[in-house]
Amino acid sequence: MARACNSIIPPPISMMMFLFLQSLRTFVSSLRMLASSALILSFIFSEWPAASATGMTSDTDDLPALLSIKAHLHPSASLSSWDSHNSSTAFCRWPGVTCGNSRNPGRVTSLDLANLGLTGSISPDIGNLTFLRSLNLSLNSLQGQLPPELGRLSHLESLLLSRNALEGRIPGTLANCSSLWRISLGSNRFAGEIPAELGALPKLQILSLHYNDIGGRIPASLGNLSSITHIDLVGNRVTGTIPPSLGRLQSLVHISVTGNSLTGAIPASIFNMSSLCYLYVGYNQLSGTLPPDMGNTLVNLEVLQAFGRLRYLSSLSLRDNRLEAKKAEDWEFLASLANCSNLRTLDLGYNKLEGTLPAAIANLSTQLRWLGLGGNEIHGSIPAGIGRFTHLHRLHLDQMALAGHIPAAIGKLQNLHILSLNGNRLSGVIPSTVGNLTQLERLYLNDNSLQGEIPKSFHNLQRLTVCDLSFNELEGSIPKELAELSSLTQYLNLSHNLLTGPLPSEFGSLKNLRVLDISDNGLSGEIPSTLGECQVLQYLYLQRNHLQGTIPDSLSSLGGIQVLDLSCNHLSGPIPLTFERLQHMKFLNLSLNDLQGQVPNEGVFKNANLYSVAGNDKLCGGIQEFHLQPCSRLVLVNKCGSAAVRSLISIVFIVSLLVLGKASYLVRKQRTRNYMPAGPSKRQISILEVRRGGRSM
């Protein structure tokens, strides 16, 4: 053992060599470690941002791209701090610029310049921001085309360019941005077709291309977007059919193709998408019937809009389509929709649905907010069960053939904002329970055969902005409770009824009303001067009634009035001269009354196309086009003022005559005194006495 141990001890020379070799190995190892350290340090410093005056470092690779982006945008004042010569601020601190963390320090990862009032275009150099993940240039006025260089942004996740004026085609190179989960290009001027290449984006969840000028067909490749949840193509010119491949999108929650030119039937595969919550297909040219079991498969459906005519653009709409329901079995879909417990909007207005309104409509979800079946050929009556929908905001059963009475249960819809029952054959009285609809903003009951009086309970409708009761058979007087609803701002239409009595003076409370139409009734009495307090009024229709008295001067206070029709009444007196001040008047109709005096010559009365005074035989003067008789001097005097002024003139005239008469009498008396002859002399008196004595004898 000792021998073995001794055998490994080197002799003196060998020991020296051994120590030398060991030192050499240590030196070489140190060199290797130093080289490795240098390599690591060089890597670190190559990735670390360059030092700035503030101690922050930055990488200048993205700087040229940012400066190019600034050069393409106006006004550059919004980006005034983007200055390459400002050494106190690195570009990672520029407004709207966000750089990466320790993983990608000094590289731009987000660019947010939304809503800065920018014009100009998007620089192609934006494609050099290769670490960019989010780009938001929405809510500006950018023009030009979308640069295809965007396809170089392989890390891009969110592209927000909505509400600009961008045009041209959507570049198919966006398909190279494999990380994209959101594309929002709505409210621009993009044309061309939807790039089929977008169907290759594996992570895309939101595709929003609404309100552009995009045409062509919906590419079937969109059916490959397995992660997609929202597709919005509203307001374009897309044609063709809805591709059945969209039915494969098991994550799709929202699809909106309203306002295009799509044809054909809605694919059956669409109605098998249990994930679908919002289906907007209105205002197209779609046809066919709805599946009878659609409610069994679309169990999560909340909104179905398929209306056929452009009227409203929110919730389930099949607007301006040609969906049919001619037989009883065609209406079975309505019963199946009772399974959709979350259904909030059902709008099938203006299609080709026919037959009796199914009683199953009362079995729909009580969560319903919007129910629209108007514009179809549906008859029958409004079921009393309509009162179940206490959450309803909008009820559109207009332009159909519904008959019978308005059920009193309508008053249970206390969250209702819009009630449209116009254009039917409804009869009976307006139920007083309508006054319970305290949230009501618009009421349309026109074009029916409603009778009785206007309920005084209308006083409770303190949010009402529109009220149309025209073309009915309503009787009695206009309740002051309606006339004093100051919330009425858009229009109040009571025309073509059988209303009688005077116009309520409370109409002066409608200070923000734009249109008031009470024409074609049997109203009598004078026009209340309080109407002049309706300062916002633009259209006032009082024609074809039995109104009397003079036209109040206060109507000249309606500074914004554009149409004033007082024709076919029994109005008398002069045309107020103050009407000459109505600068915005487009037509003034005073015809077929009993007006008298001179027609004014200024303002609206200079243009024969802007007014009519026909059928007033006592009028005179005016412009030559009307060929009225010339006015006498008395009429000219009458023009100078009102009745009170004319009375004052008469009094002054009479007093003047009296004063002149008195003066004349005094003058004659004075003259009599001055020229009286001298009295008789004594001799003459004696002679007279003798003569009298002789006669007496």
XYZ file of C-alpha atoms in Angstrom:
697
model
C 0.000 0.000 0.000
C 2.842 2.302 0.949
C 4.518 1.357 -2.236
C 1.460 2.190 -4.146
C 1.220 5.500 -2.434
C 4.994 6.187 -2.990
C 4.806 5.295 -6.582
C 2.622 8.385 -7.277
C 5.140 10.876 -5.759
C 7.113 12.442 -8.629
C 10.840 13.043 -8.485
C 11.996 16.691 -8.031
C 12.150 17.523 -11.762
C 8.845 15.895 -12.410
C 7.369 17.878 -9.493
C 8.448 21.147 -11.036
C 6.908 20.170 -14.357
C 3.738 19.121 -12.633
C 3.381 22.477 -10.870
C 4.001 24.305 -14.137
C 1.350 22.333 -15.917
C -1.147 22.925 -13.111
C -0.522 26.681 -13.263
C -0.971 26.620 -17.008
C -4.291 24.829 -16.706
C -5.509 27.364 -14.132
C -4.532 30.257 -16.426
C -6.310 28.775 -19.410
C -9.392 28.139 -17.310
C -9.365 31.758 -16.159
C -9.140 32.950 -19.746
C -12.115 30.839 -20.667
C -14.145 32.240 -17.796
C -13.161 35.773 -18.742
C -14.188 35.210 -22.329
C -17.520 33.795 -21.218
C -18.076 36.770 -18.926
C -17.228 39.169 -21.729
C -19.711 37.424 -24.001
C -22.427 37.622 -21.395
C -21.717 41.274 -20.688
C -21.707 42.120 -24.370
C -25.124 40.454 -24.737
C -26.493 42.296 -21.744
C -25.240 45.661 -22.909
C -26.470 45.040 -26.431
C -30.015 44.577 -25.091
C -29.878 47.299 -22.419
C -31.264 50.713 -23.448
C -28.750 53.440 -24.102
C -28.198 55.814 -21.209
C -30.062 59.112 -21.237
C -29.529 62.270 -19.271
C -32.132 61.055 -16.775
C -30.325 57.787 -16.252
C -32.907 55.879 -18.383
C -31.618 53.928 -21.345
C -33.270 53.454 -24.754
C -32.777 51.471 -27.895
C -32.743 53.640 -31.012
C -33.954 50.887 -33.345
C -37.612 52.021 -32.980
C -36.827 55.730 -33.010
C -36.780 56.200 -36.819
C -40.119 54.428 -37.140
C -41.710 56.656 -34.490
C -40.391 59.807 -36.130
C -41.717 58.637 -39.485
C -45.131 57.998 -37.916
C -45.086 61.530 -36.506
C -44.127 63.005 -39.887
C -47.199 61.414 -41.496
C -49.613 62.751 -38.870
C -51.125 66.218 -38.457
C -51.415 68.274 -36.406
C -48.024 67.364 -35.108
C -48.700 69.634 -32.125
C -50.449 66.688 -30.532
C -47.100 64.921 -30.676
C -44.920 67.936 -29.905
C -42.990 66.049 -27.246
C -41.943 63.462 -29.840
C -38.591 65.178 -30.383
C -35.423 63.314 -31.364
C -33.304 66.246 -30.146
C -34.820 66.265 -26.684
C -32.217 64.382 -24.735
C -34.147 64.785 -21.480
C -36.889 62.434 -22.545
C -36.449 58.978 -24.079
C -39.068 57.839 -26.571
C -40.306 55.227 -24.108
C -41.644 58.176 -22.154
C -43.335 59.866 -25.097
C -47.143 60.232 -24.794
C -48.890 57.210 -26.242
C -45.720 55.096 -26.357
C -45.191 52.092 -24.101
C -42.025 50.028 -24.106
C -41.433 46.478 -23.018
C -40.383 45.151 -19.639
C -37.106 43.425 -18.753
C -37.768 40.813 -21.426
C -37.879 43.335 -24.274
C -36.628 46.587 -22.728
C -36.556 49.657 -24.907
C -38.747 48.176 -27.652
C -42.137 49.738 -28.372
C -44.919 47.316 -27.460
C -47.938 49.650 -27.461
C -48.852 52.749 -29.457
C -52.034 54.536 -28.321
C -52.819 57.783 -30.165
C -56.612 57.548 -30.019
C -58.874 60.615 -30.047
C -56.154 63.226 -30.596
C -57.778 64.914 -33.596
C -55.057 63.605 -35.896
C -55.208 63.764 -39.679
C -52.795 62.481 -42.277
C -51.984 58.839 -42.968
C -50.388 55.799 -41.383
C -46.680 55.547 -42.194
C -45.523 52.264 -43.786
C -42.614 52.403 -41.317
C -45.011 51.321 -38.632
C -44.132 47.834 -39.803
C -40.664 48.322 -38.265
C -42.062 48.329 -34.729
C -41.612 44.587 -34.706
C -42.306 44.182 -30.990
C -45.618 46.077 -31.206
C -48.515 44.277 -29.554
C -51.213 46.954 -29.434
C -51.982 49.697 -31.974
C -54.795 52.157 -31.279
C -55.329 55.049 -33.705
C -59.124 55.162 -33.427
C -61.305 58.279 -33.114
C -59.181 60.442 -35.412
C -59.527 61.607 -39.022
C -56.818 59.545 -40.668
C -56.994 59.040 -44.417
C -55.287 56.943 -47.020
C -54.854 53.205 -47.181
C -53.857 50.718 -44.571
C -50.176 49.891 -45.225
C -49.578 46.196 -45.994
C -46.404 46.489 -43.890
C -48.656 45.906 -40.878
C -48.301 42.254 -41.766
C -44.729 42.365 -40.436
C -45.990 42.883 -36.874
C -45.914 39.239 -35.864
C -46.461 40.106 -32.194
C -49.506 42.362 -32.856
C -52.493 41.342 -30.755
C -54.913 44.292 -30.981
C -55.534 46.542 -34.018
C -57.923 49.436 -33.301
C -58.443 51.868 -36.203
C -62.183 52.538 -36.016
C -63.855 55.912 -36.672
C -61.381 57.388 -39.133
C -61.558 58.020 -42.872
C -59.296 55.202 -44.005
C -60.032 53.771 -47.433
C -58.948 51.184 -49.941
C -58.804 47.450 -49.390
C -58.106 45.713 -46.131
C -54.646 44.146 -46.683
C -54.590 40.373 -46.629
C -51.136 40.580 -45.049
C -52.884 40.982 -41.694
C -53.127 37.201 -41.781
C -49.394 37.163 -40.971
C -50.140 38.706 -37.589
C -50.793 35.333 -36.066
C -51.210 36.760 -32.550
C -54.109 39.036 -33.473
C -57.171 38.548 -31.284
C -58.982 41.791 -32.135
C -59.452 43.669 -35.422
C -61.580 46.823 -35.201
C -61.814 48.763 -38.469
C -65.396 50.035 -38.190
C -66.689 53.439 -39.333
C -64.153 54.035 -42.099
C -64.330 53.955 -45.892
C -62.780 50.596 -46.611
C -63.910 49.027 -49.873
C -63.207 45.813 -51.713
C -63.966 42.452 -50.157
C -63.273 40.852 -46.810
C -59.875 39.142 -47.245
C -60.315 35.379 -47.183
C -56.863 35.183 -45.594
C -58.307 36.452 -42.304
C -59.774 32.999 -41.814
C -56.253 31.774 -40.976
C -55.924 33.819 -37.779
C -56.030 31.153 -35.048
C -56.477 33.519 -32.100
C -58.933 36.039 -33.596
C -61.869 36.668 -31.285
C -63.346 39.980 -32.497
C -63.739 41.017 -36.132
C -65.457 44.398 -36.422
C -65.805 45.884 -39.919
C -69.106 47.756 -39.476
C -70.095 50.880 -41.437
C -67.677 50.730 -44.345
C -68.187 50.252 -48.063
C -67.132 46.615 -48.152
C -68.781 44.484 -50.822
C -68.485 40.968 -52.127
C -69.446 37.847 -50.256
C -68.729 36.723 -46.730
C -65.743 34.361 -47.189
C -66.458 30.801 -46.134
C -62.978 30.738 -44.595
C -64.332 32.735 -41.643
C -65.787 29.432 -40.543
C -62.219 28.413 -39.599
C -61.938 31.078 -36.877
C -62.317 28.628 -34.038
C -61.722 31.305 -31.379
C -64.046 33.956 -32.820
C -66.753 35.321 -30.518
C -67.896 38.507 -32.333
C -68.451 39.189 -36.050
C -69.799 42.647 -36.922
C -70.411 43.509 -40.580
C -73.276 46.009 -40.097
C -73.843 48.699 -42.706
C -71.796 47.481 -45.669
C -72.639 46.231 -49.175
C -72.011 42.555 -48.585
C -73.940 40.338 -50.992
C -74.639 36.656 -51.483
C -75.756 34.238 -48.821
C -74.670 33.701 -45.245
C -72.101 30.872 -45.507
C -73.183 27.697 -43.666
C -69.576 27.321 -42.484
C -70.264 29.966 -39.839
C -72.301 27.322 -38.069
C -69.043 25.611 -37.120
C -68.038 28.494 -34.872
C -68.885 26.984 -31.520
C -67.489 29.986 -29.633
C -69.485 32.579 -31.573
C -71.595 34.748 -29.295
C -72.453 37.731 -31.508
C -73.060 37.937 -35.249
C -74.358 41.110 -36.856
C -74.851 41.488 -40.606
C -77.654 44.067 -40.480
C -77.938 46.547 -43.321
C -76.354 44.635 -46.194
C -77.703 42.967 -49.327
C -77.665 39.352 -48.229
C -80.111 36.982 -49.871
C -81.380 33.452 -49.441
C -82.336 31.663 -46.263
C -80.541 31.797 -42.948
C -78.493 28.565 -42.867
C -79.884 25.872 -40.600
C -76.439 25.507 -39.065
C -76.775 28.977 -37.549
C -79.745 27.840 -35.501
C -77.707 24.974 -34.011
C -75.122 27.231 -32.366
C -75.831 26.872 -28.678
C -73.242 29.557 -27.879
C -75.053 32.225 -29.913
C -76.572 35.035 -27.868
C -77.008 37.866 -30.404
C -78.248 37.381 -33.954
C -78.694 40.542 -36.040
C -79.682 39.863 -39.642
C -82.145 42.692 -40.304
C -82.495 44.975 -43.289
C -81.342 42.480 -45.893
C -83.231 40.440 -48.462
C -83.325 37.173 -46.574
C -86.232 34.818 -47.089
C -87.590 31.486 -45.956
C -89.090 30.401 -42.642
C -87.707 30.119 -39.146
C -87.086 26.585 -37.811
C -89.888 25.403 -35.506
C -87.398 24.147 -32.908
C -84.969 27.070 -32.988
C -85.713 27.844 -29.368
C -84.619 24.347 -28.365
C -81.120 24.794 -29.777
C -80.486 28.523 -29.311
C -81.003 28.210 -25.587
C -78.716 31.179 -24.821
C -80.330 33.518 -27.334
C -80.856 37.015 -25.976
C -81.356 39.094 -29.130
C -82.962 38.158 -32.430
C -83.388 41.006 -34.897
C -84.568 40.144 -38.348
C -86.740 43.135 -39.244
C -87.276 43.864 -42.897
C -87.284 47.672 -43.034
C -84.680 50.128 -41.770
C -86.222 51.453 -38.621
C -83.972 50.584 -35.729
C -80.545 48.970 -35.535
C -80.078 47.224 -32.216
C -81.084 43.749 -30.917
C -82.577 40.754 -32.960
C -83.589 42.241 -36.225
C -84.687 40.733 -39.505
C -85.772 44.098 -40.881
C -86.530 44.549 -44.577
C -86.334 40.856 -45.073
C -88.905 38.477 -46.484
C -89.210 35.879 -43.792
C -92.524 34.085 -44.067
C -95.130 32.570 -41.794
C -98.259 31.786 -43.747
C -99.446 28.604 -42.093
C -100.043 27.806 -38.449
C -97.020 25.514 -38.361
C -94.834 28.363 -39.591
C -95.506 30.086 -36.270
C -94.253 27.167 -34.164
C -90.883 28.846 -33.771
C -92.562 31.402 -31.531
C -93.664 28.730 -29.064
C -90.164 27.219 -29.025
C -88.656 30.594 -28.159
C -90.298 30.225 -24.767
C -87.300 27.993 -23.967
C -84.965 30.973 -24.367
C -85.224 32.203 -20.807
C -82.713 34.991 -21.445
C -84.437 36.381 -24.538
C -84.427 40.158 -24.296
C -85.121 41.299 -27.862
C -87.359 39.792 -30.511
C -87.828 41.982 -33.574
C -89.340 40.375 -36.646
C -90.953 43.544 -37.963
C -91.643 44.245 -41.631
C -91.383 40.732 -42.998
C -94.088 38.569 -44.533
C -95.512 37.057 -41.393
C -99.239 36.454 -41.733
C -102.157 35.078 -39.761
C -103.494 35.547 -36.273
C -101.196 36.819 -33.567
C -100.356 33.620 -31.657
C -101.355 33.477 -28.011
C -97.915 31.907 -27.414
C -96.450 35.380 -27.602
C -97.490 35.814 -23.980
C -95.274 32.842 -23.029
C -92.004 34.458 -24.054
C -89.374 35.263 -21.451
C -90.432 37.853 -18.907
C -86.936 39.312 -19.358
C -88.045 40.660 -22.730
C -86.984 44.273 -23.296
C -87.953 44.722 -26.955
C -90.813 43.103 -28.820
C -91.383 44.081 -32.452
C -93.774 42.425 -34.892
C -94.975 45.555 -36.690
C -95.290 45.858 -40.439
C -96.541 42.312 -40.961
C -99.947 41.074 -42.078
C -100.938 39.929 -38.619
C -104.493 40.261 -37.339
C -106.288 39.363 -34.151
C -106.142 41.266 -30.886
C -103.535 42.287 -28.354
C -103.545 39.566 -25.659
C -104.074 40.648 -22.069
C -101.041 38.504 -21.249
C -98.893 41.284 -22.673
C -98.899 42.653 -19.148
C -96.443 39.908 -18.097
C -93.533 41.706 -19.753
C -92.923 44.164 -16.957
C -89.317 44.716 -18.082
C -90.340 45.698 -21.611
C -88.802 48.935 -22.927
C -90.127 48.917 -26.492
C -93.346 47.449 -27.867
C -93.805 47.724 -31.646
C -97.089 46.247 -32.865
C -97.673 48.921 -35.498
C -98.813 48.818 -39.127
C -100.734 45.562 -38.906
C -104.431 44.624 -38.808
C -104.945 44.253 -35.084
C -108.487 44.939 -33.897
C -110.324 45.088 -30.598
C -109.501 47.228 -27.594
C -106.192 48.200 -26.079
C -106.077 45.967 -22.986
C -105.978 47.724 -19.625
C -103.098 45.367 -18.762
C -100.902 47.578 -20.929
C -100.604 49.757 -17.847
C -98.509 47.071 -16.146
C -95.589 47.771 -18.491
C -94.229 50.428 -16.187
C -90.721 50.302 -17.712
C -91.991 50.964 -21.223
C -90.220 53.739 -23.136
C -91.828 53.363 -26.580
C -95.362 52.176 -27.349
C -96.213 51.857 -31.065
C -99.726 50.612 -31.837
C -100.353 52.926 -34.790
C -101.726 51.835 -38.143
C -104.116 49.145 -36.890
C -107.887 48.827 -36.476
C -108.013 49.282 -32.742
C -111.234 50.711 -31.327
C -112.717 51.613 -27.978
C -111.268 54.106 -25.542
C -107.686 54.748 -24.609
C -107.414 53.003 -21.230
C -106.681 55.336 -18.365
C -104.025 52.832 -17.244
C -101.775 54.294 -19.929
C -101.130 56.943 -17.308
C -99.246 54.308 -15.309
C -96.488 54.223 -17.927
C -94.448 56.845 -16.137
C -91.264 55.982 -18.077
C -92.945 56.406 -21.464
C -91.105 58.675 -23.900
C -92.908 58.016 -27.206
C -96.566 57.160 -27.693
C -97.926 56.276 -31.136
C -101.662 55.483 -31.242
C -102.422 57.246 -34.516
C -104.286 55.775 -37.501
C -106.778 53.675 -35.575
C -110.460 54.041 -34.680
C -110.063 54.977 -31.044
C -112.977 56.806 -29.450
C -113.885 58.621 -26.273
C -111.896 61.327 -24.559
C -108.183 61.726 -24.051
C -107.531 60.422 -20.513
C -106.614 63.014 -17.920
C -104.180 60.434 -16.535
C -101.786 61.599 -19.277
C -100.678 64.095 -16.655
C -98.501 61.310 -15.196
C -96.486 60.911 -18.410
C -93.853 63.384 -17.320
C -91.174 61.933 -19.642
C -93.249 61.962 -22.811
C -91.472 63.651 -25.732
C -93.673 62.421 -28.613
C -97.453 61.949 -28.547
C -99.356 61.064 -31.732
C -103.108 60.466 -31.388
C -104.012 61.666 -34.884
C -106.492 60.050 -37.306
C -108.826 58.588 -34.706
C -112.331 59.448 -33.525
C -111.440 61.037 -30.224
C -114.031 63.412 -28.779
C -114.388 66.025 -26.091
C -111.997 68.826 -25.266
C -108.229 68.766 -25.091
C -107.421 68.108 -21.433
C -105.187 70.686 -19.836
C -103.333 67.738 -18.270
C -101.972 66.947 -21.729
C -101.434 70.568 -22.754
C -99.176 71.274 -19.788
C -96.786 68.332 -20.312
C -93.607 70.372 -20.547
C -91.633 67.205 -21.377
C -93.106 67.228 -24.907
C -90.220 68.344 -27.094
C -90.566 66.657 -30.491
C -94.214 66.763 -31.481
C -97.805 66.596 -30.301
C -100.255 65.518 -32.994
C -103.996 65.516 -32.252
C -105.121 66.191 -35.823
C -108.012 64.529 -37.661
C -110.188 63.767 -34.665
C -113.535 65.082 -33.376
C -112.167 67.282 -30.628
C -114.210 70.329 -29.603
C -113.998 73.257 -27.220
C -111.302 75.911 -26.908
C -107.561 75.550 -27.137
C -106.207 75.306 -23.585
C -104.123 78.263 -22.488
C -101.820 75.672 -20.855
C -100.253 75.101 -24.268
C -97.900 77.881 -23.233
C -96.168 75.292 -21.029
C -94.805 73.510 -24.111
C -91.789 75.773 -24.274
C -89.533 73.193 -25.951
C -92.042 71.691 -28.393
C -91.074 71.726 -32.079
C -94.302 70.582 -33.781
C -97.931 71.128 -32.704
C -100.667 69.808 -34.983
C -104.298 70.188 -33.904
C -105.744 70.584 -37.388
C -108.956 69.037 -38.717
C -111.022 69.054 -35.548
C -114.015 71.068 -34.313
C -112.142 73.407 -31.984
C -113.625 76.838 -31.326
C -112.864 80.008 -29.419
C -109.839 82.231 -29.821
C -106.210 81.333 -30.351
C -104.628 81.656 -26.893
C -101.910 84.277 -26.727
C -99.882 81.878 -24.564
C -98.901 79.981 -27.725
C -96.374 82.751 -28.242
C -94.465 81.365 -25.258
C -93.560 78.196 -27.187
C -90.235 79.669 -28.215
C -88.867 76.513 -29.898
C -91.980 75.862 -31.993
C -91.208 75.394 -35.691
C -94.471 73.984 -37.076
C -97.944 75.042 -35.906
C -101.002 73.580 -37.635
C -104.424 74.889 -36.571
C -106.210 74.749 -39.923
C -109.748 73.453 -40.552
C -111.272 74.214 -37.172
C -113.816 76.832 -36.009
C -111.399 79.249 -34.384
C -112.586 82.869 -34.043
C -111.286 86.253 -33.004
C -108.140 87.988 -34.071
C -104.691 86.544 -34.658
C -102.718 87.284 -31.472
C -99.648 89.465 -31.912
C -97.824 87.107 -29.530
C -97.408 84.577 -32.358
C -94.749 86.876 -33.772
C -92.636 85.849 -30.764
C -92.189 82.419 -32.347
C -88.810 83.349 -33.743
C -88.064 79.889 -35.140
C -91.465 79.231 -36.722
C -91.205 77.803 -40.232
C -94.778 76.763 -41.042
C -97.863 78.457 -39.590
C -101.215 77.287 -40.935
C -104.340 79.072 -39.655
C -106.429 78.519 -42.783
C -110.088 77.463 -42.963
C -111.200 79.060 -39.695
C -113.312 82.120 -38.815
C -110.510 84.462 -37.836
C -111.108 88.181 -38.254
C -109.262 91.451 -37.795
C -105.990 92.499 -39.405
C -102.870 90.506 -40.132
C -100.411 91.481 -37.399
C -97.698 93.722 -38.793
C -95.293 92.009 -36.411
C -95.445 88.927 -38.659
C -93.005 90.768 -40.892
C -90.312 89.847 -38.340
C -90.723 86.063 -38.812
C -87.436 85.550 -40.651
C -87.451 81.722 -40.801
C -90.963 81.374 -42.196
C -91.213 78.924 -45.102
C -94.983 79.039 -45.494
C -97.715 81.115 -43.844
C -101.269 80.060 -44.670
C -103.995 82.511 -43.657
C -106.428 81.638 -46.422
C -110.204 81.155 -46.090
C -110.801 83.313 -43.032
C -112.481 86.710 -42.546
C -109.371 88.838 -42.195
C -109.473 92.515 -43.119
C -107.177 95.457 -43.637
C -103.945 95.820 -45.511
C -101.635 92.924 -46.182
C -98.123 93.776 -44.884
C -95.397 94.347 -47.462
C -92.181 93.388 -45.673
C -90.499 90.153 -44.602
C -92.316 87.001 -45.638
C -94.955 89.115 -47.364
C -92.499 90.085 -50.116
C -92.559 86.570 -51.606
C -95.858 85.246 -52.953
C -94.565 81.685 -52.703
C -94.197 81.882 -48.934
C -97.759 82.747 -47.910
C -101.404 82.566 -48.904
C -104.243 84.940 -48.026
C -106.807 83.691 -50.559
C -110.443 83.726 -49.525
C -110.227 86.851 -47.331
C -112.386 89.321 -49.273
C -111.770 92.243 -46.922
C -108.024 92.290 -47.360
C -106.389 94.889 -49.544
C -102.998 96.061 -50.716
C -100.086 93.653 -50.575
C -97.829 92.677 -53.480
C -99.173 92.756 -57.013
C -99.180 88.963 -57.481
C -102.326 88.653 -55.345
C -104.271 91.349 -57.247
C -105.993 92.604 -54.106
C -108.016 95.810 -54.162
C -106.161 98.967 -53.197
C -106.626 100.177 -49.669
C -108.651 103.351 -48.819
C -107.336 106.158 -46.619
C -109.261 104.750 -43.691
C -107.581 101.420 -44.104
C -104.220 103.112 -44.237
C -105.053 104.853 -40.981
C -106.138 101.570 -39.478
C -102.766 100.134 -40.447
C -101.098 102.504 -38.050
C -102.164 100.696 -34.971
C -104.429 98.422 -33.064
C -108.092 98.877 -32.156
C -107.118 100.787 -29.035
C -105.070 103.235 -31.080
C -107.935 103.682 -33.537
C -110.336 104.374 -30.670
C -107.944 106.976 -29.282
C -107.799 108.663 -32.682
C -111.609 108.798 -32.780
C -111.765 110.355 -29.304
C -109.168 112.958 -30.239
C -111.149 113.753 -33.378
C -114.392 114.276 -31.445
C -112.686 116.388 -28.796
C -111.122 118.467 -31.539
C -114.552 119.087 -33.050
C -115.896 120.169 -29.661
C -112.978 122.501 -29.072
C -113.370 124.017 -32.513
C -117.096 124.452 -31.977
C -116.576 126.181 -28.644
C -113.930 128.417 -30.133
C -116.226 129.343 -33.018
C -119.041 130.264 -30.589
C -116.799 132.496 -28.519
C -115.533 134.273 -31.621
C -119.073 134.977 -32.862
C -120.103 136.289 -29.434
C -117.155 138.658 -29.308
C -117.971 139.977 -32.752
C -121.578 140.626 -31.687
C -120.384 142.760 -28.821
C -118.006 144.791 -30.942
C -120.558 145.712 -33.709
C -123.835 146.271 -31.685
C -125.640 149.686 -32.807
C -126.148 152.622 -30.277
C -129.351 152.759 -28.187
C -132.400 155.000 -29.079
C -132.493 158.703 -28.011
C -135.028 160.200 -25.616
C -136.938 161.689 -28.533
C -137.154 158.362 -30.278
C -138.332 156.728 -27.085
C -141.070 159.344 -26.703
C -142.226 158.801 -30.249
C -142.346 155.062 -29.654
C -144.347 155.487 -26.512
C -146.819 157.783 -28.281
C -147.200 155.234 -31.053
C -147.733 152.402 -28.620
C -150.245 154.575 -26.711
C -152.166 155.353 -29.877
C -152.290 151.690 -30.811
C -153.427 150.854 -27.390
C -156.170 153.391 -27.596
